Structures are given as structure tokens and as C-alpha cells.
């Protein structure tokens, strides 16, 4: 256990991250998708208008009347997880949590002024307590990051889209905003997965959750190396047609494929970045200065994408990477030739 005073015990072995900023564990792709969302023309005006059209009381009242609110007297063990996750990520207020009847294991965070969490009976019945902790931590992470606000707006926009189909220009405009929101939300799931791991601090428990969501019914029947090999094969397709199919398949999905999510999170669990956060070396909310510059976000995400593309065996990723490097290199040569470069005088021209 570290001696850092900003980390406190939260259970027998877990630690609490006092004042942690969600940017401390934010996935670079999440940051890049947010930059792309901000660049969509009119997106700010659309979101502002939609936010003012509905009151979140409707969503809260519907959930209150159709689900079970978790507390000391209802689902007390899950209530302990709810409080633990909020304490681990150091939220000022513990979000309400509801259990809703649905056979599919799922959870989501919704709401703008007072976000709350909903998990399904499918999750409660299928997952062990520590895997359930990871799921609740995932949704708590959405709330800390402010994802629940944009998710609420996304759901409202999808409903609104159905009512303006008869207006071609209006429908096209909404589709552009919705597509950008969907792309962002898929990437935001990767950030929330990391929050779930920080709440659980048990990579095996998070993996069990992902295995179940992918189709596993018992870990006895699952070979972990073989499961991870599936993600490797998906990421390393050698036919560009498969790469294009991958892009088309995920276009309208709200979540990345669960096998790929599992592999990405296990890689992060083995990283120095994760170990540093556990040791207390992380960005705190009181010292966080979120960038308001679109280009800063794009550059930061671009470095991550360049690294992943350079290491990828996906043929489409290689094509995009090679084209990008060729264009960048050509532009750099032209720029340097006409005296615009910053190279040293003794550095040879290329």
C-alpha cells in the first residue's frame, strides 16, 4: 500500500483515488473522437437546442416507476458496490442506481443535472459480485467524465430524428450530428472500461464480465489465451475488404466489439500508466486544465492513432498510415526547401 496521502483504502485491497480527473485515464481515441465531434458544423447549436427541449425528470420518473431503486433495504450488496465505486473515483455525490428487468446483461448512465445508473437483471443474475463492481464502476466513470450528458442528448436526438424524416435537409443535418455522437460514444466506452478497472482493481474480474458479454457462460469452458487470440485475429486481418467491412459494421453501433474491448483493457491493465495511477501518480481535478483548443485535442489523439496504425497489420490502417506519412514527408520537404523549416543549419536537407 502506497504512503501517498491522496490514496485511501476502499475495502480490503482497493484504493481510493482522491480528486482523480477522468483525463488521468482517458483513452486517446475518446479524446480524438470528441475533437471530431466538436468540429462538426452546427453540433454545438443542435445539442444546446435539444438540451432545452426536454427535462430529465421524464427519464427519472419513468425509471422510478418501472425499476427497483438500490439502497440499504433493496439490493444491499449492490448498494455497497454503488457506494464503493463512487468513493473510489471520489465523486462528490453517490449516483442513484436502479435495477431494471431485462434478460440482456447491460448497464447505462443517463441524465444531465443528476445522472443516475441503470443495470439490468440480466447482469445481476449472470455476473459475480466483483464483475458487477466493474460494471457499476464503468457507469460511474461515465458520470465522472460527463458522458451521461451527451448520451442523454444522443438518445433524444435519435427520437427526434424519427419525427423529421419528412424534412430531407433536417434529417441529413441530424444524421451528421448523430453519426459524430455515435463515433464519440464508442470511444468513450474505452475510457469507461478503464474507470471500471480502477474501481475493481481486479483485471480478472473485468475480463470475466467481458467474456460473459461475448457469450461465455462459465470460465471453465473458456481458454483465455484463445479468447485473446480472437481479438488479435480481428485486429490483424490481411484483406483490405475485411477492413472496410469492419468500418461499415461498427458505423451504427454504440459500443465497440466486446472481444476487442477486453483485449484493449487487458493491455492497459499491464501498462505503466495503470500502475502509476494505482501508485498515486495521476492528474487531479483541482490541477486539471482541460484543453479548449481543438487542435491540441487532435494532435494528442493523432499521436496515439499514429502509433497504433504504425504497429497495426490491418491493411487499411497500413494504407492510411503510409499515405499520411508520404503526404507529411512531401509537405515537410517543400516547407524546408522554401525556408519554412526549423531545422538546424548543419542538418542536411532531405
Coordinates of C-alpha atoms in Angstrom, one line a residue:
X1 CA 0.0 0.0 0.0
X2 CA 1.4 3.4 -1.0
X3 CA 2.1 6.1 1.6
X4 CA 0.6 8.8 -0.7
X5 CA -2.0 10.7 1.3
X6 CA -4.2 11.2 -1.8
X7 CA -5.0 7.5 -1.9
X8 CA -7.1 5.9 0.8
X9 CA -8.2 2.3 1.5
X10 CA -11.5 1.4 -0.1
X11 CA -12.1 -2.1 1.0
X12 CA -9.5 -4.8 1.8
X13 CA -7.1 -4.2 -1.1
X14 CA -8.6 -1.5 -3.2
X15 CA -7.6 2.1 -3.1
X16 CA -9.5 5.4 -3.4
X17 CA -8.2 8.0 -5.8
X18 CA -8.7 11.3 -4.2
X19 CA -9.7 14.1 -6.6
X20 CA -8.8 12.0 -9.7
X21 CA -9.5 13.7 -13.1
X22 CA -11.1 11.5 -15.7
X23 CA -8.5 12.8 -18.1
X24 CA -6.0 10.8 -16.0
X25 CA -7.2 7.6 -17.6
X26 CA -9.0 8.9 -20.7
X27 CA -8.4 6.7 -23.8
X28 CA -6.7 8.7 -26.5
X29 CA -9.3 7.6 -29.1
X30 CA -12.0 9.1 -26.8
X31 CA -10.2 12.5 -26.9
X32 CA -9.8 12.3 -30.7
X33 CA -13.5 11.4 -31.2
X34 CA -14.5 14.4 -29.0
X35 CA -12.3 16.6 -31.1
X36 CA -14.0 15.4 -34.3
X37 CA -17.4 15.9 -32.7
X38 CA -16.6 19.5 -31.8
X39 CA -15.5 20.0 -35.4
X40 CA -18.9 19.0 -36.9
X41 CA -20.6 22.2 -38.2
X42 CA -23.6 23.2 -36.1
X43 CA -23.2 20.4 -33.4
X44 CA -23.0 22.9 -30.5
X45 CA -26.2 24.6 -31.6
X46 CA -28.0 21.3 -32.1
X47 CA -27.0 20.0 -28.7
X48 CA -27.9 23.2 -27.0
X49 CA -31.4 23.2 -28.6
X50 CA -32.1 19.6 -27.8
X51 CA -30.9 20.0 -24.2
X52 CA -33.6 22.8 -23.8
X53 CA -36.4 20.8 -25.4
X54 CA -36.7 18.1 -22.7
X55 CA -36.4 17.9 -19.0
X56 CA -34.6 14.9 -17.5
X57 CA -37.5 14.5 -15.0
X58 CA -39.2 12.3 -17.6
X59 CA -36.4 9.8 -17.7
X60 CA -36.1 9.8 -13.9
X61 CA -39.8 9.3 -13.3
X62 CA -40.0 6.5 -15.9
X63 CA -37.2 4.7 -14.2
X64 CA -38.5 5.3 -10.7
X65 CA -41.9 3.8 -11.7
X66 CA -40.6 0.8 -13.7
X67 CA -37.4 -0.3 -11.9
X68 CA -36.1 -1.1 -8.4
X69 CA -34.0 1.6 -6.7
X70 CA -31.0 0.2 -5.0
X71 CA -30.5 1.1 -1.3
X72 CA -29.8 -0.2 2.1
X73 CA -33.1 -2.1 2.0
X74 CA -33.2 -3.1 -1.6
X75 CA -30.2 -5.0 -3.1
X76 CA -28.0 -4.1 -0.2
X77 CA -24.9 -5.8 -1.6
X78 CA -25.2 -3.9 -4.9
X79 CA -25.8 -0.8 -2.9
X80 CA -22.4 -1.3 -1.2
X81 CA -20.8 -1.6 -4.7
X82 CA -22.6 1.6 -5.7
X83 CA -21.1 3.5 -2.8
X84 CA -17.7 1.9 -3.1
X85 CA -17.3 2.9 -6.8
X86 CA -18.4 6.5 -6.1
X87 CA -15.8 6.6 -3.2
X88 CA -13.1 5.0 -5.3
X89 CA -13.4 7.7 -8.0
X90 CA -14.1 10.3 -5.4
X91 CA -17.4 11.6 -6.7
X92 CA -19.0 14.4 -4.6
X93 CA -22.4 12.7 -4.8
X94 CA -23.2 8.9 -5.0
X95 CA -25.4 8.4 -8.1
X96 CA -28.7 6.7 -7.7
X97 CA -28.7 3.1 -9.1
X98 CA -31.7 1.2 -10.4
X99 CA -32.1 -2.5 -11.4
X100 CA -34.4 -2.9 -14.4
X101 CA -36.0 -6.1 -15.8
X102 CA -34.2 -7.2 -19.0
X103 CA -32.7 -10.5 -19.9
X104 CA -29.6 -9.0 -21.6
X105 CA -26.7 -8.0 -19.3
X106 CA -26.3 -4.3 -19.7
X107 CA -25.9 -1.1 -17.8
X108 CA -26.0 2.6 -18.7
X109 CA -25.8 6.1 -17.1
X110 CA -28.2 8.7 -18.1
X111 CA -29.2 12.2 -17.0
X112 CA -27.9 15.7 -17.2
X113 CA -28.4 17.6 -13.9
X114 CA -28.5 14.5 -11.7
X115 CA -27.2 11.5 -13.7
X116 CA -28.2 8.0 -12.5
X117 CA -27.3 4.4 -13.3
X118 CA -29.4 1.6 -14.6
X119 CA -28.3 -2.1 -14.7
X120 CA -30.4 -5.0 -15.9
X121 CA -31.5 -8.1 -14.1
X122 CA -29.5 -10.0 -16.8
X123 CA -26.3 -8.5 -15.4
X124 CA -27.3 -9.1 -11.8
X125 CA -28.2 -12.7 -12.4
X126 CA -25.2 -13.5 -14.6
X127 CA -22.2 -11.7 -13.1
X128 CA -20.4 -12.4 -9.9
X129 CA -20.1 -9.5 -7.3
X130 CA -16.6 -8.4 -8.4
X131 CA -17.6 -8.4 -12.1
X132 CA -20.7 -6.4 -11.2
X133 CA -18.5 -3.9 -9.4
X134 CA -16.6 -3.4 -12.6
X135 CA -19.8 -2.8 -14.5
X136 CA -21.0 -0.3 -11.9
X137 CA -17.6 1.4 -11.9
X138 CA -17.8 1.6 -15.7
X139 CA -21.0 3.5 -15.4
X140 CA -19.7 5.7 -12.6
X141 CA -16.8 6.6 -14.8
X142 CA -19.3 7.7 -17.5
X143 CA -20.8 10.1 -14.9
X144 CA -17.4 11.4 -13.7
X145 CA -16.4 12.1 -17.3
X146 CA -19.7 13.8 -18.2
X147 CA -20.5 11.2 -20.8
X148 CA -24.0 10.7 -19.4
X149 CA -25.0 14.2 -20.5
X150 CA -24.0 13.5 -24.2
X151 CA -25.6 10.0 -24.0
X152 CA -28.9 11.6 -22.9
X153 CA -28.7 14.1 -25.8
X154 CA -27.9 11.3 -28.2
X155 CA -31.0 9.3 -27.2
X156 CA -33.1 12.4 -27.6
X157 CA -31.7 13.1 -31.0
X158 CA -32.4 9.6 -32.2
X159 CA -36.0 10.0 -31.1
X160 CA -36.1 13.4 -32.7
X161 CA -34.7 12.0 -36.0
X162 CA -37.7 9.8 -36.4
X163 CA -40.0 12.8 -36.4
X164 CA -38.1 14.9 -39.1
X165 CA -37.6 12.2 -41.7
X166 CA -40.0 14.0 -44.0
X167 CA -37.7 17.0 -43.9
X168 CA -34.7 15.9 -46.1
X169 CA -32.4 18.8 -45.1
X170 CA -33.3 18.5 -41.4
X171 CA -32.8 14.7 -41.4
X172 CA -29.4 15.0 -43.1
X173 CA -28.2 17.6 -40.6
X174 CA -29.3 15.4 -37.7
X175 CA -27.7 12.3 -39.2
X176 CA -24.4 14.1 -39.3
X177 CA -24.6 15.1 -35.6
X178 CA -25.8 11.6 -34.6
X179 CA -23.1 9.9 -36.5
X180 CA -20.5 12.0 -34.8
X181 CA -22.0 11.3 -31.4
X182 CA -22.1 7.6 -32.1
X183 CA -18.4 7.6 -33.1
X184 CA -17.6 9.5 -29.9
X185 CA -19.7 7.2 -27.7
X186 CA -17.9 4.1 -29.0
X187 CA -14.6 5.6 -28.0
X188 CA -16.0 6.9 -24.7
X189 CA -16.7 3.2 -23.8
X190 CA -13.0 2.6 -23.8
X191 CA -12.5 5.3 -21.2
X192 CA -15.3 4.0 -19.1
X193 CA -13.8 0.5 -19.2
X194 CA -10.7 1.9 -17.6
X195 CA -12.8 3.5 -14.9
X196 CA -14.4 0.2 -14.3
X197 CA -11.0 -1.4 -13.8
X198 CA -9.9 1.4 -11.4
X199 CA -13.0 0.7 -9.3
X200 CA -12.4 -3.1 -9.4
X201 CA -8.6 -3.1 -9.4
X202 CA -9.0 -6.8 -10.5
X203 CA -8.3 -7.3 -14.2
X204 CA -9.6 -10.9 -14.0
X205 CA -13.0 -9.7 -12.7
X206 CA -13.3 -7.2 -15.6
X207 CA -12.3 -10.0 -18.0
X208 CA -15.0 -12.3 -16.7
X209 CA -17.5 -9.5 -17.4
X210 CA -16.3 -9.2 -21.0
X211 CA -16.2 -12.9 -21.5
X212 CA -19.8 -13.2 -20.4
X213 CA -20.9 -10.3 -22.6
X214 CA -19.2 -12.1 -25.5
X215 CA -21.1 -15.3 -24.9
X216 CA -19.3 -17.2 -22.2
X217 CA -21.5 -18.9 -19.6
X218 CA -18.7 -20.4 -17.4
X219 CA -15.0 -19.6 -17.3
X220 CA -14.4 -23.4 -17.1
X221 CA -15.3 -23.6 -20.8
X222 CA -13.2 -20.6 -21.8
X223 CA -9.5 -20.6 -22.7
X224 CA -8.2 -17.0 -22.0
X225 CA -5.3 -17.2 -24.5
X226 CA -7.6 -18.4 -27.2
X227 CA -10.2 -15.7 -26.3
X228 CA -7.4 -13.0 -26.6
X229 CA -6.3 -14.6 -29.9
X230 CA -9.7 -13.8 -31.3
X231 CA -9.1 -10.0 -30.8
X232 CA -5.6 -10.4 -32.4
X233 CA -7.1 -12.1 -35.5
X234 CA -9.7 -9.4 -35.8
X235 CA -7.2 -6.6 -35.5
X236 CA -4.7 -8.3 -37.9
X237 CA -7.0 -9.1 -40.9
X238 CA -4.9 -9.2 -44.0
X239 CA -7.6 -8.4 -46.6
X240 CA -8.5 -4.7 -47.1
X241 CA -12.1 -5.8 -47.9
X242 CA -12.3 -7.1 -44.3
X243 CA -11.0 -3.7 -43.1
X244 CA -13.7 -1.9 -45.0
X245 CA -16.3 -4.3 -43.6
X246 CA -15.1 -3.6 -40.1
X247 CA -15.7 0.1 -40.6
X248 CA -19.2 -0.4 -42.1
X249 CA -20.2 -2.8 -39.3
X250 CA -19.4 -0.6 -36.4
X251 CA -20.8 2.6 -38.0
X252 CA -24.2 2.4 -36.2
X253 CA -23.0 0.6 -33.1
X254 CA -23.0 2.3 -29.7
X255 CA -20.3 0.1 -28.3
X256 CA -17.0 -1.4 -29.7
X257 CA -16.9 -5.2 -30.1
X258 CA -16.6 -6.7 -26.7
X259 CA -13.7 -9.1 -27.6
X260 CA -11.7 -6.1 -28.8
X261 CA -12.6 -4.1 -25.7
X262 CA -11.4 -6.9 -23.5
X263 CA -8.1 -7.1 -25.2
X264 CA -7.6 -3.3 -25.1
X265 CA -8.4 -3.1 -21.4
X266 CA -6.1 -6.1 -20.5
X267 CA -3.3 -4.3 -22.4
X268 CA -3.9 -1.2 -20.3
X269 CA -4.0 -3.2 -17.1
X270 CA -0.5 -4.4 -17.9
X271 CA 0.8 -0.9 -18.7
X272 CA 3.0 1.5 -16.7
X273 CA 0.2 4.1 -16.9
X274 CA -2.2 1.9 -15.0
X275 CA 0.4 1.0 -12.4
X276 CA 1.3 4.7 -11.9
X277 CA -2.3 5.6 -11.2
X278 CA -2.5 2.8 -8.6
X279 CA 0.6 4.3 -7.0
X280 CA -0.9 7.7 -6.8
X281 CA 0.7 9.4 -9.8
X282 CA -2.3 10.8 -11.7
X283 CA -3.8 14.0 -12.8
X284 CA -6.2 15.6 -10.2
X285 CA -9.3 17.6 -10.8
X286 CA -8.1 20.6 -8.9
X287 CA -5.0 20.8 -11.1
X288 CA -6.6 19.8 -14.4
X289 CA -6.7 22.4 -17.1
X290 CA -8.8 20.8 -19.9
X291 CA -7.7 22.0 -23.3
X292 CA -10.2 24.2 -25.1
X293 CA -8.1 24.2 -28.3
X294 CA -9.5 21.8 -30.9
X295 CA -6.0 21.4 -32.5
X296 CA -4.5 20.4 -29.2
X297 CA -7.0 17.6 -28.9
X298 CA -6.4 16.5 -32.5
X299 CA -2.6 16.4 -32.0
X300 CA -2.9 14.4 -28.8
X301 CA -5.2 11.9 -30.3
X302 CA -3.2 11.9 -33.6
X303 CA 0.0 10.7 -31.8
X304 CA -1.9 7.8 -30.4
X305 CA -3.5 6.9 -33.7
X306 CA -0.1 7.1 -35.5
X307 CA 1.4 4.7 -33.0
X308 CA -1.4 2.2 -33.3
X309 CA -1.6 2.4 -37.1
X310 CA 2.2 2.0 -37.4
X311 CA 2.1 -1.1 -35.3
X312 CA -1.1 -2.5 -36.9
X313 CA -1.1 -5.2 -39.5
X314 CA -4.6 -4.2 -40.7
X315 CA -4.1 -3.4 -44.5
X316 CA -6.5 -0.4 -44.5
X317 CA -4.7 1.1 -41.4
X318 CA -1.3 0.5 -43.2
X319 CA -2.6 2.2 -46.4
X320 CA -3.8 5.2 -44.4
X321 CA -0.6 5.3 -42.4
X322 CA 1.6 5.1 -45.5
X323 CA -0.4 7.8 -47.3
X324 CA -0.3 10.0 -44.3
X325 CA 3.5 9.6 -43.9
X326 CA 4.0 10.2 -47.6
X327 CA 2.0 13.4 -47.6
X328 CA 3.6 14.6 -44.4
X329 CA 7.0 13.9 -45.7
X330 CA 6.4 15.6 -49.0
X331 CA 4.9 18.6 -47.3
X332 CA 7.9 18.8 -44.9
X333 CA 10.4 18.7 -47.8
X334 CA 8.6 21.5 -49.6
X335 CA 8.3 23.5 -46.4
X336 CA 12.0 23.2 -45.7
X337 CA 13.1 23.9 -49.2
X338 CA 11.4 27.3 -49.2
X339 CA 12.9 28.2 -45.8
X340 CA 9.9 27.5 -43.6
X341 CA 11.5 24.7 -41.6
X342 CA 13.1 24.9 -38.1
X343 CA 16.0 22.5 -38.8
X344 CA 19.5 23.4 -37.6
X345 CA 21.8 25.0 -40.1
X346 CA 24.1 22.0 -40.1
X347 CA 21.3 19.5 -40.5
X348 CA 21.4 18.1 -44.1
X349 CA 18.4 18.7 -46.3
X350 CA 16.5 15.6 -47.2

